[in-house]
mmCIF file of C-alpha atoms in Angstrom:
data_model
loop_
_atom_site.group_PDB
_atom_site.id
_atom_site.type_symbol
_atom_site.label_atom_id
_atom_site.label_comp_id
_atom_site.label_asym_id
_atom_site.label_seq_id
_atom_site.Cartn_x
_atom_site.Cartn_y
_atom_site.Cartn_z
ATOM 1 C CA MET A 792 0.000 0.000 0.000
ATOM 2 C CA ALA A 793 1.462 3.367 -1.035
ATOM 3 C CA LEU A 794 2.103 5.874 1.774
ATOM 4 C CA ARG A 795 0.888 9.457 1.485
ATOM 5 C CA PRO A 796 3.722 12.007 1.572
ATOM 6 C CA ILE A 797 4.180 13.611 4.982
ATOM 7 C CA ASP A 798 3.942 17.116 3.510
ATOM 8 C CA ASN A 799 0.389 16.350 2.511
ATOM 9 C CA ALA A 800 -0.638 14.809 5.850
ATOM 10 C CA LEU A 801 -2.390 17.964 7.135
ATOM 11 C CA PRO A 802 -3.922 20.757 5.142
ATOM 12 C CA THR A 803 -2.113 24.074 5.567
ATOM 13 C CA THR A 804 -3.943 27.107 6.965
ATOM 14 C CA PRO A 805 -3.055 30.491 5.497
ATOM 15 C CA GLU A 806 -1.420 32.812 8.069
ATOM 16 C CA ARG A 807 -3.695 35.601 9.294
ATOM 17 C CA PRO A 808 -2.295 39.092 8.746
ATOM 18 C CA LYS A 809 -1.069 40.833 11.945
ATOM 19 C CA LYS A 810 -2.909 43.895 13.107
ATOM 20 C CA GLN A 811 -0.940 47.113 13.040
ATOM 21 C CA ALA A 812 -0.661 48.795 16.428
ATOM 22 C CA LYS A 813 -2.445 52.135 16.585
ATOM 23 C CA VAL A 814 -0.235 55.074 17.517
ATOM 24 C CA VAL A 815 -1.984 57.989 19.133
ATOM 25 C CA VAL A 816 -0.193 61.303 18.673
ATOM 26 C CA PRO A 817 -1.284 63.880 21.256
ATOM 27 C CA ILE A 818 -2.353 67.171 19.727
ATOM 28 C CA GLN A 819 -0.925 70.144 21.573
ATOM 29 C CA LYS A 820 -3.350 72.946 22.164
ATOM 30 C CA GLN A 821 -2.358 76.196 20.561
ATOM 31 C CA SER A 822 -2.815 78.153 23.771
ATOM 32 C CA ASP A 823 -0.452 75.825 25.661
ATOM 33 C CA SER A 824 2.165 76.227 22.957
ATOM 34 C CA ILE A 825 1.993 79.996 23.178
ATOM 35 C CA VAL A 826 2.277 80.115 26.942
ATOM 36 C CA ASN A 827 5.083 77.612 27.367
ATOM 37 C CA ASP A 828 7.401 78.554 24.496
ATOM 38 C CA GLU A 829 9.942 80.742 26.286
ATOM 39 C CA ASN A 830 12.262 80.841 23.267
ATOM 40 C CA LYS A 831 9.596 81.842 20.765
ATOM 41 C CA ALA A 832 10.836 84.556 18.423
ATOM 42 C CA PRO A 833 9.046 87.907 18.594
ATOM 43 C CA THR A 834 6.047 88.076 16.293
ATOM 44 C CA ALA A 835 5.431 90.738 13.678
ATOM 45 C CA ALA A 836 2.970 92.367 16.063
ATOM 46 C CA ASP A 837 5.643 92.465 18.780
ATOM 47 C CA ALA A 838 8.005 94.136 16.335
ATOM 48 C CA THR A 839 5.570 97.042 15.876
ATOM 49 C CA VAL A 840 6.032 98.095 19.507
ATOM 50 C CA GLU A 841 8.674 100.772 19.940
ATOM 51 C CA TYR A 842 11.093 100.374 22.850
ATOM 52 C CA ILE A 843 11.858 103.933 23.902
ATOM 53 C CA LEU A 844 14.995 104.618 25.917
ATOM 54 C CA SER A 845 14.402 106.486 29.158
ATOM 55 C CA GLU A 846 16.440 109.469 28.030
ATOM 56 C CA ASN A 847 14.225 109.817 24.932
ATOM 57 C CA LEU A 848 10.939 109.945 26.827
ATOM 58 C CA LYS A 849 9.162 113.297 26.879
ATOM 59 C CA ALA A 850 6.950 114.842 29.538
ATOM 60 C CA VAL A 851 3.196 114.204 29.331
ATOM 61 C CA PRO A 852 1.136 117.078 27.887
ATOM 62 C CA ASN A 853 -1.697 118.052 30.272
ATOM 63 C CA PRO A 854 -0.597 115.487 32.910
ATOM 64 C CA GLU A 855 -3.452 116.281 35.360
ATOM 65 C CA SER A 856 -5.970 115.323 32.678
ATOM 66 C CA LYS A 857 -4.026 112.356 31.302
ATOM 67 C CA ILE A 858 -3.569 110.728 34.707
ATOM 68 C CA GLN A 859 -7.343 110.229 34.990
ATOM 69 C CA SER A 860 -7.388 107.725 32.130
ATOM 70 C CA LEU A 861 -4.072 105.991 32.882
ATOM 71 C CA ILE A 862 -5.477 103.007 34.792
ATOM 72 C CA GLU A 863 -8.153 102.503 32.157
ATOM 73 C CA GLY A 864 -5.444 102.228 29.507
ATOM 74 C CA LEU A 865 -3.409 99.814 31.627
ATOM 75 C CA GLU A 866 -6.449 97.550 32.060
ATOM 76 C CA SER A 867 -7.315 97.551 28.338
ATOM 77 C CA LYS A 868 -7.932 94.251 26.527
ATOM 78 C CA ASP A 869 -5.773 95.553 23.670
ATOM 79 C CA TRP A 870 -2.186 94.657 24.582
ATOM 80 C CA ILE A 871 -0.755 97.336 22.270
ATOM 81 C CA LYS A 872 -2.827 99.918 24.154
ATOM 82 C CA VAL A 873 -1.395 98.518 27.403
ATOM 83 C CA CYS A 874 2.147 98.971 26.038
ATOM 84 C CA GLU A 875 1.362 102.570 25.154
ATOM 85 C CA SER A 876 -0.022 103.140 28.660
ATOM 86 C CA LEU A 877 3.087 101.560 30.206
ATOM 87 C CA ASN A 878 5.182 104.097 28.319
ATOM 88 C CA ASP A 879 2.908 106.780 29.761
ATOM 89 C CA VAL A 880 3.644 105.334 33.217
ATOM 90 C CA ARG A 881 7.339 105.787 32.489
ATOM 91 C CA ARG A 882 6.746 109.428 31.505
ATOM 92 C CA PHE A 883 4.751 110.088 34.647
ATOM 93 C CA ALA A 884 7.423 108.434 36.813
ATOM 94 C CA LEU A 885 10.223 110.511 35.303
ATOM 95 C CA TYR A 886 8.467 113.876 34.925
ATOM 96 C CA HIS A 887 5.310 113.854 37.087
ATOM 97 C CA SER A 888 6.116 111.420 39.903
ATOM 98 C CA THR A 889 3.875 113.193 42.434
ATOM 99 C CA LEU A 890 0.804 112.617 40.248
ATOM 100 C CA LEU A 891 1.626 108.926 39.793
ATOM 101 C CA LEU A 892 2.370 108.201 43.458
ATOM 102 C CA PRO A 893 -1.274 107.612 44.596
ATOM 103 C CA LEU A 894 -1.707 105.078 41.765
ATOM 104 C CA LEU A 895 1.621 103.347 42.255
ATOM 105 C CA GLU A 896 0.324 100.189 43.901
ATOM 106 C CA LYS A 897 -2.199 99.568 41.096
ATOM 107 C CA VAL A 898 0.496 100.285 38.534
ATOM 108 C CA VAL A 899 2.881 97.771 40.119
ATOM 109 C CA LEU A 900 0.224 95.038 40.023
ATOM 110 C CA VAL A 901 -0.273 95.772 36.313
ATOM 111 C CA LEU A 902 3.505 95.483 35.805
ATOM 112 C CA VAL A 903 3.503 92.076 37.504
ATOM 113 C CA LYS A 904 0.624 90.883 35.320
ATOM 114 C CA ALA A 905 2.321 92.186 32.160
ATOM 115 C CA MET A 906 5.594 90.427 33.012
ATOM 116 C CA LYS A 907 3.696 87.139 33.177
ATOM 117 C CA ASN A 908 2.202 87.723 29.736
ATOM 118 C CA PRO A 909 3.636 85.523 26.935
ATOM 119 C CA ARG A 910 3.923 88.526 24.609
ATOM 120 C CA SER A 911 7.562 89.557 24.629
ATOM 121 C CA ALA A 912 6.833 93.202 23.784
ATOM 122 C CA LEU A 913 4.444 93.593 26.701
ATOM 123 C CA CYS A 914 6.837 91.843 29.067
ATOM 124 C CA LYS A 915 9.841 93.943 28.046
ATOM 125 C CA THR A 916 7.936 97.238 28.191
ATOM 126 C CA SER A 917 6.746 96.452 31.726
ATOM 127 C CA ILE A 918 10.324 95.694 32.793
ATOM 128 C CA MET A 919 11.490 99.008 31.320
ATOM 129 C CA ALA A 920 8.706 100.738 33.254
ATOM 130 C CA SER A 921 9.882 99.139 36.499
ATOM 131 C CA SER A 922 13.398 100.508 35.897
ATOM 132 C CA ASP A 923 12.087 104.039 35.494
ATOM 133 C CA ILE A 924 9.936 103.685 38.618
ATOM 134 C CA PHE A 925 12.936 102.509 40.653
ATOM 135 C CA HIS A 926 14.977 105.420 39.354
ATOM 136 C CA ALA A 927 12.240 107.979 40.046
ATOM 137 C CA TYR A 928 11.157 106.886 43.524
ATOM 138 C CA GLY A 929 14.115 105.099 45.102
ATOM 139 C CA ASP A 930 13.399 104.315 48.764
ATOM 140 C CA LYS A 931 9.934 105.903 48.494
ATOM 141 C CA PHE A 932 8.954 102.945 46.358
ATOM 142 C CA LEU A 933 9.259 100.546 49.311
ATOM 143 C CA ASP A 934 7.273 102.901 51.555
ATOM 144 C CA SER A 935 4.479 103.639 49.081
ATOM 145 C CA PHE A 936 2.234 100.685 49.915
ATOM 146 C CA PRO A 937 1.912 98.129 52.713
ATOM 147 C CA SER A 938 0.982 95.148 50.528
ATOM 148 C CA ASP A 939 3.282 92.540 49.003
ATOM 149 C CA ALA A 940 3.184 94.228 45.587
ATOM 150 C CA PHE A 941 6.916 94.931 45.697
ATOM 151 C CA GLU A 942 7.704 91.312 46.562
ATOM 152 C CA GLN A 943 5.618 90.161 43.587
ATOM 153 C CA LEU A 944 7.457 92.576 41.298
ATOM 154 C CA LEU A 945 10.866 91.535 42.627
ATOM 155 C CA LEU A 946 10.115 87.854 42.077
ATOM 156 C CA GLN A 947 9.013 88.471 38.482
ATOM 157 C CA LEU A 948 12.180 90.441 37.748
ATOM 158 C CA LEU A 949 14.318 87.630 39.149
ATOM 159 C CA LEU A 950 12.397 85.067 37.092
ATOM 160 C CA LYS A 951 12.660 87.107 33.897
ATOM 161 C CA ALA A 952 16.372 87.684 34.482
ATOM 162 C CA SER A 953 16.727 83.900 34.808
ATOM 163 C CA GLN A 954 15.041 82.857 31.572
ATOM 164 C CA ASP A 955 16.614 82.062 28.196
ATOM 165 C CA LYS A 956 14.957 84.791 26.132
ATOM 166 C CA ARG A 957 17.970 87.054 25.882
ATOM 167 C CA PHE A 958 16.479 90.478 25.216
ATOM 168 C CA VAL A 959 14.011 90.051 28.099
ATOM 169 C CA CYS A 960 16.721 88.637 30.381
ATOM 170 C CA GLU A 961 19.081 91.553 29.709
ATOM 171 C CA GLU A 962 16.325 94.108 30.368
ATOM 172 C CA ALA A 963 15.466 92.426 33.673
ATOM 173 C CA ASP A 964 19.164 92.494 34.671
ATOM 174 C CA LYS A 965 19.203 96.236 33.983
ATOM 175 C CA ALA A 966 16.082 96.721 36.107
ATOM 176 C CA LEU A 967 17.622 94.803 39.021
ATOM 177 C CA ASN A 968 20.794 96.884 38.786
ATOM 178 C CA THR A 969 18.744 100.096 38.725
ATOM 179 C CA MET A 970 16.802 98.871 41.755
ATOM 180 C CA VAL A 971 19.999 98.239 43.752
ATOM 181 C CA GLY A 972 21.500 101.529 42.649
ATOM 182 C CA SER A 973 18.408 103.544 43.570
ATOM 183 C CA MET A 974 17.583 102.147 47.004
ATOM 184 C CA THR A 975 19.197 102.014 50.426
ATOM 185 C CA PRO A 976 20.872 98.589 50.746
ATOM 186 C CA LEU A 977 19.526 97.496 54.137
ATOM 187 C CA PRO A 978 15.742 97.382 53.463
ATOM 188 C CA LEU A 979 16.350 95.948 50.002
ATOM 189 C CA LEU A 980 18.631 93.265 51.395
ATOM 190 C CA SER A 981 15.808 92.213 53.703
ATOM 191 C CA LYS A 982 13.584 91.694 50.640
ATOM 192 C CA LEU A 983 16.218 89.785 48.663
ATOM 193 C CA ARG A 984 17.343 87.377 51.384
ATOM 194 C CA VAL A 985 14.464 84.910 50.886
ATOM 195 C CA TYR A 986 15.357 84.279 47.240
ATOM 196 C CA VAL A 987 18.793 82.771 47.889
ATOM 197 C CA SER A 988 16.916 79.638 48.962
ATOM 198 C CA HIS A 989 14.518 79.634 45.984
ATOM 199 C CA ALA A 990 13.934 76.281 44.264
ATOM 200 C CA ASN A 991 15.077 77.701 40.912
ATOM 201 C CA PHE A 992 18.890 77.782 40.910
ATOM 202 C CA ARG A 993 18.932 80.582 38.329
ATOM 203 C CA VAL A 994 16.776 82.748 40.597
ATOM 204 C CA ARG A 995 19.170 82.020 43.457
ATOM 205 C CA ALA A 996 22.079 83.204 41.319
ATOM 206 C CA LYS A 997 20.344 86.437 40.282
ATOM 207 C CA ALA A 998 19.354 87.133 43.893
ATOM 208 C CA ALA A 999 22.935 86.479 45.004
ATOM 209 C CA ILE A 1000 24.256 89.006 42.474
ATOM 210 C CA SER A 1001 21.831 91.680 43.704
ATOM 211 C CA ILE A 1002 22.758 90.890 47.316
ATOM 212 C CA SER A 1003 26.439 91.211 46.459
ATOM 213 C CA ASN A 1004 25.793 94.617 44.890
ATOM 214 C CA CYS A 1005 23.859 95.699 47.984
ATOM 215 C CA VAL A 1006 26.560 94.558 50.413
ATOM 216 C CA SER A 1007 29.266 96.348 48.420
ATOM 217 C CA LYS A 1008 27.493 99.635 49.245
ATOM 218 C CA MET A 1009 27.267 98.931 52.991
ATOM 219 C CA GLY A 1010 29.595 99.760 55.842
ATOM 220 C CA LEU A 1011 30.217 97.599 58.872
ATOM 221 C CA GLU A 1012 27.389 99.180 60.882
ATOM 222 C CA GLY A 1013 24.875 98.442 58.134
ATOM 223 C CA MET A 1014 26.092 94.854 57.904
ATOM 224 C CA LYS A 1015 25.751 94.470 61.669
ATOM 225 C CA GLU A 1016 22.249 95.921 61.555
ATOM 226 C CA PHE A 1017 21.234 93.326 58.980
ATOM 227 C CA GLY A 1018 23.130 90.575 60.765
ATOM 228 C CA LEU A 1019 26.818 90.035 60.134
ATOM 229 C CA VAL A 1020 26.683 86.357 61.062
ATOM 230 C CA GLU A 1021 23.649 85.794 58.827
ATOM 231 C CA LEU A 1022 25.469 87.409 55.913
ATOM 232 C CA VAL A 1023 28.495 85.171 56.366
ATOM 233 C CA GLN A 1024 26.372 82.037 56.735
ATOM 234 C CA MET A 1025 24.350 82.973 53.644
ATOM 235 C CA SER A 1026 27.589 83.390 51.694
ATOM 236 C CA ALA A 1027 28.910 80.052 52.926
ATOM 237 C CA ASP A 1028 25.792 78.311 51.597
ATOM 238 C CA LEU A 1029 26.006 80.112 48.249
ATOM 239 C CA LEU A 1030 29.643 79.047 47.834
ATOM 240 C CA LYS A 1031 28.296 75.518 47.295
ATOM 241 C CA ASP A 1032 25.539 76.564 44.887
ATOM 242 C CA ARG A 1033 25.088 75.099 41.423
ATOM 243 C CA LEU A 1034 25.844 78.106 39.208
ATOM 244 C CA PRO A 1035 29.247 79.817 39.098
ATOM 245 C CA GLU A 1036 27.453 83.203 39.109
ATOM 246 C CA ALA A 1037 26.045 82.442 42.563
ATOM 247 C CA ARG A 1038 29.411 81.263 43.865
ATOM 248 C CA GLU A 1039 31.205 84.320 42.478
ATOM 249 C CA ALA A 1040 28.608 86.627 44.066
ATOM 250 C CA ALA A 1041 29.123 84.837 47.382
ATOM 251 C CA ARG A 1042 32.892 85.385 47.153
ATOM 252 C CA SER A 1043 32.278 89.072 46.482
ATOM 253 C CA VAL A 1044 30.068 89.313 49.574
ATOM 254 C CA VAL A 1045 32.736 87.632 51.706
ATOM 255 C CA ILE A 1046 35.424 90.041 50.482
ATOM 256 C CA SER A 1047 33.158 93.036 51.255
ATOM 257 C CA ILE A 1048 32.508 91.698 54.764
ATOM 258 C CA TYR A 1049 36.188 90.980 55.345
ATOM 259 C CA GLU A 1050 37.260 94.468 54.290
ATOM 260 C CA ALA A 1051 34.624 96.153 56.476
ATOM 261 C CA PHE A 1052 35.199 93.844 59.456
ATOM 262 C CA THR A 1053 38.978 94.145 59.518
ATOM 263 C CA GLU A 1054 39.262 97.810 58.526
ATOM 264 C CA SER A 1055 40.155 98.955 62.046
ATOM 265 C CA GLU A 1056 41.890 95.741 63.088
ATOM 266 C CA GLU A 1057 45.676 95.619 63.347
ATOM 267 C CA GLN A 1058 45.760 91.826 63.233
ATOM 268 C CA LYS A 1059 43.347 91.380 60.331
ATOM 269 C CA GLN A 1060 43.961 87.705 59.690
ATOM 270 C CA GLU A 1061 43.612 86.692 63.322
ATOM 271 C CA ALA A 1062 40.421 88.750 63.793
ATOM 272 C CA TRP A 1063 38.795 87.301 60.670
ATOM 273 C CA GLN A 1064 39.814 83.758 61.492
ATOM 274 C CA SER A 1065 38.465 84.072 65.027
ATOM 275 C CA PHE A 1066 35.137 85.482 63.786
ATOM 276 C CA CYS A 1067 34.630 82.714 61.215
ATOM 277 C CA GLN A 1068 35.579 79.914 63.602
ATOM 278 C CA SER A 1069 33.186 81.275 66.213
ATOM 279 C CA ASN A 1070 30.182 81.503 63.895
ATOM 280 C CA LEU A 1071 30.610 78.836 61.232
ATOM 281 C CA SER A 1072 31.138 75.112 61.042
ATOM 282 C CA PRO A 1073 34.775 74.088 60.512
ATOM 283 C CA ILE A 1074 34.235 73.270 56.825
ATOM 284 C CA HIS A 1075 32.469 76.590 56.175
ATOM 285 C CA ALA A 1076 35.105 78.514 58.105
ATOM 286 C CA GLN A 1077 37.802 76.898 55.988
ATOM 287 C CA SER A 1078 35.989 77.967 52.807
ATOM 288 C CA MET A 1079 36.005 81.551 54.110
ATOM 289 C CA PHE A 1080 39.776 81.442 54.644
ATOM 290 C CA LYS A 1081 40.410 80.280 51.074
ATOM 291 C CA ILE A 1082 38.674 83.324 49.593
ATOM 292 C CA ILE A 1083 41.025 85.866 51.142
ATOM 293 C CA PRO A 1084 44.442 85.418 49.437
ATOM 294 C CA SER A 1085 46.374 86.715 52.459
ATOM 295 C CA LEU A 1086 45.030 83.840 54.559
#
């Protein structure tokens, strides 16, 4: 009896085609893209806004009449109108500061809101306005209102100085420098101190630079009034910070403290070494010694 070939023992079943896996691509909302894109190039609309240097600003014609509609312009839904009103704020600050003073708190809150806006032109114009306000009012700015409006403004300036958008970052750096140059160091130092422990390391670095600039303007009595030990301990912590800018600012603070502390001391090295050993941990005290070349 003939045997059937093995290949023909069982009928073959055609292989079923495999299903293709479905890939779901999330669609990003346009609004989210606008808000989160920090490096977005300025739009054509942004380019239409003119950035006027402070020295080129002119006085406001009929300021007593114009001041009545200033807040309305700042609260406009048209962002270009807001930019124009912010430039008016700058004019009032520089030429009619007495008229602007009663509205200053409302103006500062508008500045804070504008700095949070994703439109680069609006953000930069508000930063420029803050510089002119610092220059015009100086210490009066801190005394003008009891709320936390200044703290909100300071935080926004530190955040904007810390971002990657260069022309906004540079303008915020200028505003911070104007702030330090226009105000008495001690009260400003009290406002800045909290930001050296901020979660954002770039904010810490910018705060450290402003603190260094403040301390460089202070004498020993002012440092003692703030807290000489606290200043040294703050610097010791910043010497270990992530960014070199923060560490360099901390070194600058230490040198300023050393020069003020030892100015009337005959044995400068011994006095400084004794102070650091008495108020710092051994490792922090050693880091202080390394900063001063003579030690």
